[in-house]
Short mmCIF file of C-alpha atoms in Angstrom, two decimals:
data_model
loop_
_atom_site.label_atom_id
_atom_site.label_comp_id
_atom_site.label_asym_id
_atom_site.label_seq_id
_atom_site.Cartn_x
_atom_site.Cartn_y
_atom_site.Cartn_z
CA MET A 1 155.70 178.86 272.65
CA ALA A 2 155.37 181.11 275.73
CA LYS A 3 155.96 180.46 279.44
CA SER A 4 153.68 181.48 282.32
CA ASN A 5 154.46 180.54 285.92
CA GLY A 6 156.73 177.75 284.64
CA LEU A 7 153.97 176.24 282.47
CA ASN A 8 154.08 175.91 278.69
CA PHE A 9 151.07 176.65 276.50
CA ASN A 10 150.55 177.08 272.73
CA LEU A 11 149.63 180.45 271.32
CA PRO A 12 146.91 180.36 268.64
CA SER A 13 148.09 180.82 265.07
CA VAL A 14 147.18 183.86 263.00
CA ASP A 15 144.71 181.66 261.08
CA ASP A 16 143.02 180.69 264.34
CA LEU A 17 142.76 184.33 265.41
CA PHE A 18 141.37 185.76 262.19
CA SER A 19 139.30 182.97 260.59
CA THR A 20 136.44 180.76 261.55
CA GLU A 21 136.60 176.95 261.56
CA ALA A 22 134.39 176.88 258.46
CA GLU A 23 136.82 179.20 256.65
CA ARG A 24 139.79 177.03 257.64
CA VAL A 25 138.06 173.87 256.37
CA GLU A 26 137.15 175.65 253.14
CA ALA A 27 140.78 176.71 252.66
CA ARG A 28 141.97 173.08 252.90
CA LEU A 29 139.50 171.79 250.28
CA GLU A 30 140.75 171.23 246.74
CA LYS A 31 139.26 173.61 244.23
CA VAL A 32 139.09 173.69 240.46
CA VAL A 33 141.05 176.70 239.23
CA GLN A 34 141.62 178.07 235.74
CA LEU A 35 145.26 178.00 234.60
CA ALA A 36 146.95 179.02 231.37
CA PRO A 37 148.51 175.99 229.59
CA ALA A 38 151.79 177.93 229.41
CA GLU A 39 151.94 177.87 233.22
CA ILE A 40 151.96 174.04 233.27
CA SER A 41 155.12 172.11 232.43
CA ASP A 42 155.11 168.43 231.43
CA PHE A 43 155.82 165.71 233.96
CA PRO A 44 159.59 164.95 234.00
CA ASN A 45 160.44 161.95 231.76
CA HIS A 46 156.76 161.49 230.95
CA PRO A 47 156.70 158.00 229.35
CA PHE A 48 153.41 158.39 227.47
CA GLN A 49 153.49 160.04 224.05
CA VAL A 50 151.02 162.76 223.17
CA ARG A 51 150.45 161.80 219.55
CA MET A 52 149.10 164.11 216.86
CA ASP A 53 146.74 161.49 215.49
CA GLU A 54 143.10 161.47 214.45
CA ALA A 55 141.98 160.96 218.07
CA MET A 56 143.86 164.11 219.11
CA ARG A 57 142.33 166.12 216.28
CA GLU A 58 138.86 164.97 217.32
CA MET A 59 139.64 165.83 220.94
CA ALA A 60 140.82 169.31 219.94
CA ASP A 61 137.59 169.89 217.97
CA SER A 62 135.53 168.82 221.00
CA VAL A 63 137.52 171.05 223.35
CA LYS A 64 137.12 173.99 220.97
CA GLN A 65 133.35 173.49 221.01
CA TYR A 66 132.69 172.49 224.62
CA GLY A 67 135.89 173.31 226.52
CA VAL A 68 137.85 170.93 228.78
CA LEU A 69 135.12 169.09 230.69
CA VAL A 70 137.34 167.03 233.04
CA PRO A 71 139.86 169.08 235.07
CA ALA A 72 143.54 168.18 234.79
CA LEU A 73 145.53 167.39 237.93
CA VAL A 74 148.61 169.54 238.58
CA ARG A 75 150.97 170.17 241.46
CA PRO A 76 152.69 173.46 242.33
CA LYS A 77 156.43 173.76 241.58
CA PRO A 78 158.73 175.23 244.24
CA GLU A 79 160.14 177.76 241.79
CA GLY A 80 156.68 178.81 240.62
CA GLY A 81 154.23 177.55 238.03
CA TYR A 82 152.74 174.08 237.94
CA GLU A 83 153.64 170.56 236.81
CA MET A 84 151.14 168.35 234.98
CA VAL A 85 150.33 165.08 236.72
CA ALA A 86 147.28 163.89 234.78
CA GLY A 87 145.98 165.68 231.70
CA HIS A 88 148.78 166.01 229.13
CA ARG A 89 146.43 165.20 226.22
CA ARG A 90 143.80 167.63 227.49
CA LYS A 91 146.42 170.36 227.71
CA LYS A 92 147.61 169.66 224.14
CA ALA A 93 144.03 169.67 222.85
CA ALA A 94 143.42 173.00 224.61
CA GLU A 95 146.55 174.46 222.99
CA LEU A 96 145.38 173.28 219.55
CA ALA A 97 141.97 174.82 220.24
CA GLN A 98 143.77 178.02 221.33
CA LEU A 99 142.10 178.11 224.75
CA GLN A 100 143.57 180.67 227.12
CA GLU A 101 142.83 178.63 230.26
CA ILE A 102 141.96 175.07 231.29
CA PRO A 103 140.35 173.81 234.53
CA CYS A 104 142.83 172.19 236.92
CA ILE A 105 142.85 170.67 240.37
CA VAL A 106 145.94 171.83 242.27
CA ARG A 107 147.21 169.22 244.71
CA GLN A 108 150.30 169.06 246.90
CA LEU A 109 152.03 165.78 245.99
CA THR A 110 155.42 164.24 246.63
CA ASP A 111 157.45 163.04 243.65
CA ASP A 112 156.49 159.41 244.30
CA GLU A 113 152.79 160.19 244.84
CA ALA A 114 152.72 162.20 241.61
CA THR A 115 154.49 159.40 239.70
CA ILE A 116 152.02 156.72 240.81
CA ILE A 117 149.00 158.90 239.96
CA MET A 118 150.51 159.84 236.58
CA VAL A 119 151.09 156.20 235.63
CA ASP A 120 147.73 154.90 236.88
CA SER A 121 145.74 157.63 235.12
CA ASN A 122 147.46 157.03 231.76
CA LEU A 123 147.17 153.24 231.88
CA GLN A 124 143.43 153.65 231.28
CA ARG A 125 144.04 154.94 227.74
CA GLU A 126 142.84 152.76 224.86
CA GLN A 127 146.06 152.44 222.87
CA ILE A 128 149.36 152.28 224.72
CA LEU A 129 152.63 151.24 223.14
CA PRO A 130 154.76 148.56 224.86
CA SER A 131 157.61 151.06 225.29
CA GLU A 132 155.25 153.44 227.10
CA LYS A 133 154.07 150.73 229.47
CA ALA A 134 157.64 149.54 230.01
CA PHE A 135 158.98 152.83 231.32
CA ALA A 136 155.72 153.75 233.07
CA TYR A 137 155.68 150.51 235.08
CA LYS A 138 159.35 150.94 235.94
CA MET A 139 158.72 154.48 237.17
CA LYS A 140 155.80 153.27 239.28
CA LEU A 141 157.74 150.38 240.78
CA ASP A 142 160.68 152.61 241.61
CA ALA A 143 158.23 154.90 243.41
CA ILE A 144 156.62 151.95 245.24
CA ARG A 145 160.03 150.63 246.30
CA ARG A 146 160.73 153.92 248.06
CA GLN A 147 157.57 153.63 250.16
CA PRO A 148 158.23 152.71 253.81
CA GLY A 149 157.73 149.03 254.57
CA THR A 150 157.77 147.92 250.92
CA ARG A 151 160.05 145.17 249.65
CA THR A 152 162.98 146.54 247.68
CA ASP A 153 163.47 143.54 245.36
CA LEU A 154 160.30 143.89 243.25
CA THR A 155 162.08 144.25 239.93
CA SER A 156 164.44 141.34 240.57
CA VAL A 157 161.76 138.71 241.09
CA PRO A 158 162.04 136.05 238.34
CA LEU A 159 159.22 135.97 235.83
CA GLY A 160 156.29 133.92 237.03
CA GLN A 161 157.43 133.80 240.67
CA ARG A 162 154.69 134.67 243.17
CA LEU A 163 155.30 137.98 244.92
CA GLY A 164 154.48 138.72 248.52
CA GLN A 165 150.87 139.80 249.04
CA THR A 166 151.57 143.43 249.90
CA SER A 167 154.05 143.95 247.06
CA ARG A 168 151.83 142.13 244.58
CA GLU A 169 148.84 144.32 245.39
CA ALA A 170 150.94 147.49 245.19
CA LEU A 171 152.45 146.36 241.90
CA ALA A 172 149.18 145.57 240.13
CA ASP A 173 147.01 148.21 241.81
CA LYS A 174 144.90 149.93 239.10
CA SER A 175 147.01 148.20 236.43
CA PRO A 176 145.34 146.34 233.54
CA ASP A 177 148.16 143.75 233.32
CA SER A 178 149.07 140.77 235.50
CA ASN A 179 152.21 140.81 237.64
CA THR A 180 153.99 138.47 235.24
CA GLN A 181 153.11 140.66 232.26
CA ILE A 182 154.24 143.77 234.14
CA GLN A 183 157.59 142.10 234.81
CA ARG A 184 157.90 141.41 231.08
CA TYR A 185 157.19 145.03 230.26
CA ILE A 186 159.85 146.19 232.73
CA ARG A 187 162.41 143.90 231.05
CA LEU A 188 161.82 145.83 227.80
CA THR A 189 163.54 148.87 229.36
CA HIS A 190 166.82 146.92 228.96
CA LEU A 191 166.44 146.87 225.16
CA ILE A 192 168.30 149.32 222.95
CA PRO A 193 165.91 151.91 221.42
CA GLU A 194 166.12 150.39 217.95
CA ILE A 195 164.83 146.98 219.08
CA LEU A 196 162.29 148.51 221.46
CA GLU A 197 160.84 150.37 218.49
CA LEU A 198 160.30 147.01 216.75
CA VAL A 199 158.19 145.90 219.72
CA ASP A 200 156.06 149.03 219.31
CA ASN A 201 155.71 148.20 215.62
CA SER A 202 154.10 144.88 216.55
CA VAL A 203 151.22 146.85 218.11
CA ILE A 204 150.97 149.36 215.27
CA ARG A 205 150.78 146.36 212.89
CA ASP A 206 152.05 148.13 209.80
CA PRO A 207 153.09 145.34 207.38
CA GLU A 208 155.77 147.62 205.95
CA MET A 209 157.52 147.87 209.33
CA LEU A 210 159.91 145.33 210.78
CA GLN A 211 158.39 144.11 214.06
CA ILE A 212 159.08 141.73 216.91
CA ALA A 213 156.70 140.10 219.38
CA MET A 214 156.79 140.65 223.13
CA ARG A 215 158.07 137.24 224.26
CA PRO A 216 161.20 137.08 222.06
CA ALA A 217 161.89 140.75 222.85
CA VAL A 218 161.96 139.93 226.57
CA GLU A 219 164.59 137.23 225.93
CA LEU A 220 166.67 139.63 223.82
CA SER A 221 166.65 142.15 226.69
CA TYR A 222 169.15 139.87 228.48
CA LEU A 223 171.74 140.30 225.69
CA ARG A 224 174.54 142.81 226.17
CA LYS A 225 173.92 146.19 224.53
CA GLU A 226 176.69 145.50 222.01
CA GLU A 227 175.10 142.15 221.13
CA GLN A 228 171.73 143.81 220.71
CA ALA A 229 173.27 146.37 218.36
CA ASP A 230 174.86 143.58 216.30
CA LEU A 231 171.56 141.70 216.20
CA PHE A 232 169.61 144.76 215.10
CA ALA A 233 172.02 145.29 212.21
CA ILE A 234 171.53 141.63 211.20
CA MET A 235 167.73 141.87 211.47
CA ASP A 236 167.74 145.03 209.38
CA GLU A 237 169.90 143.39 206.71
CA MET A 238 167.94 140.11 206.64
CA ASP A 239 164.57 141.89 207.02
CA CYS A 240 163.35 139.46 209.66
CA THR A 241 163.28 139.05 213.44
CA PRO A 242 164.00 136.03 215.64
CA SER A 243 161.29 133.68 216.89
CA HIS A 244 160.81 133.07 220.60
CA ALA A 245 162.86 129.86 220.39
CA GLN A 246 165.68 131.61 218.54
CA ALA A 247 165.70 134.47 221.05
CA ILE A 248 165.96 131.98 223.92
CA LYS A 249 168.90 130.32 222.18
CA MET A 250 170.64 133.69 221.76
CA ARG A 251 170.13 134.52 225.42
CA GLN A 252 171.50 131.14 226.53
CA MET A 253 174.58 131.49 224.33
CA SER A 254 175.17 135.05 225.58
CA GLU A 255 174.84 134.08 229.23
CA ALA A 256 177.28 131.21 228.69
CA LYS A 257 179.97 133.73 227.79
CA THR A 258 182.25 134.64 230.67
CA GLY A 259 184.59 137.51 231.39
CA GLY A 260 182.52 139.97 229.37
CA GLU A 261 183.15 138.05 226.15
CA ARG A 262 180.79 139.10 223.41
CA LEU A 263 178.58 136.77 221.37
CA ALA A 264 180.00 136.63 217.85
CA LYS A 265 177.95 138.09 215.00
CA ASP A 266 178.43 134.86 213.07
CA ALA A 267 176.66 132.97 215.84
CA LEU A 268 173.72 135.39 215.67
CA VAL A 269 173.54 135.08 211.90
CA SER A 270 173.60 131.28 212.16
CA ILE A 271 170.65 131.28 214.57
CA MET A 272 168.72 133.75 212.43
CA LYS A 273 169.12 131.49 209.38
CA GLU A 274 167.39 128.59 211.12
CA GLU A 275 163.95 128.00 209.65
CA LYS A 276 161.05 129.29 211.71
CA PRO A 277 157.50 127.94 211.52
CA ASN A 278 156.21 131.34 210.39
CA GLN A 279 158.70 131.38 207.51
CA LYS A 280 157.07 128.45 205.74
CA GLU A 281 155.47 129.59 202.52
CA GLN A 282 151.74 130.15 202.81
CA PHE A 283 149.02 130.76 200.25
CA LYS A 284 146.23 133.15 201.19
CA ILE A 285 142.82 133.65 199.58
CA PRO A 286 140.87 136.87 200.23
CA LYS A 287 137.93 136.06 202.49
CA GLU A 288 135.41 137.87 200.27
CA ARG A 289 136.18 135.46 197.41
CA ILE A 290 135.15 132.35 199.34
CA SER A 291 132.73 133.62 202.02
CA ARG A 292 129.65 132.81 199.88
CA PHE A 293 130.56 129.12 199.98
CA PHE A 294 130.53 128.87 203.79
CA ALA A 295 128.09 129.66 206.55
CA PRO A 296 128.95 132.67 208.75
CA GLY A 297 131.16 131.70 211.67
CA THR A 298 132.67 128.61 209.98
CA PRO A 299 136.07 127.92 211.65
CA ALA A 300 139.12 128.71 209.51
CA GLN A 301 140.44 125.15 209.84
CA LYS A 302 137.17 123.71 208.53
CA ILE A 303 137.27 126.13 205.59
CA GLU A 304 140.82 125.05 204.80
CA ASP A 305 139.95 121.33 205.03
CA THR A 306 136.92 121.80 202.77
CA ILE A 307 138.95 123.65 200.14
CA VAL A 308 141.63 120.94 200.14
CA LYS A 309 139.01 118.20 199.74
CA ALA A 310 137.33 120.13 196.92
CA LEU A 311 140.68 120.49 195.13
CA GLU A 312 141.40 116.80 195.57
CA PHE A 313 138.00 115.95 194.07
CA TYR A 314 138.60 118.40 191.20
CA ARG A 315 142.02 116.88 190.51
CA LYS A 316 140.59 113.34 190.37
CA ARG A 317 137.82 114.47 188.04
CA GLN A 318 140.28 116.19 185.71
CA ARG A 319 142.43 113.06 185.55
CA SER A 320 139.43 110.91 184.72
CA LEU A 321 138.50 113.24 181.86
CA GLU A 322 142.01 113.11 180.45
CA ARG A 323 141.96 109.34 180.10
#
């Protein structure tokens, strides 16, 4: 700022003096640059796993043959280097393919802007574990809560309660899940890691793994950490998990305790020993053994009813022959 005859006027910047308007516009445009993977650190507390599975091996083979076709998104770090925002799997595939550089878009982003972009870009992946969604949604909501003019009670809204229009749109923006489902996922962050892993197992669907469904897991998230630890030990010993109704009962009994009193292990064991509908003994027949007797698309219930009737007829016939 300079003064002349008592009047103030702005001096042109160095950029204004030594560049044209076209050059200044060009300088502000985002460009795709080539960066070494070693220059790019992972996003802090990145909730999405980069798994060394068959899909990653296929991706690495493709990258080795064709290169990284879609640029990653990074932001510069104050101390130097870059931080990955979107493209962790592409970076890993490039490292496996031993590429020296990958294409990246460098963008100036605040912590909250970077968090929201990171979560939204990863939610489009085909297979996401419940634990990944849980912490990703929580990170996004924490970022949204810090935005000016946004309600600060998003995570405390009871399940199923209608949110305000602005908050609801911000919450579900670019998300594949409903608001109610997102709230359920966020509740999972209150589970101890051992039980949260059982929720992930329900998606992996390995019959050898102990697993628990989403709805009972949400109810268990309201138990104290010590109670959850006791319950996990019981589940591991009994090799079973609670039903939704049993989990609700555990939560109610825990919340009825006052003064920090802990729910007794005996009470948890007693609830776990109650018969669940899915514990009733079932008899299964491989589909390929009976498919030739039924038209394609025949409902399972009709197949079951037909088999029962056929067995009843067979039993009557056998009895008549024995007379």
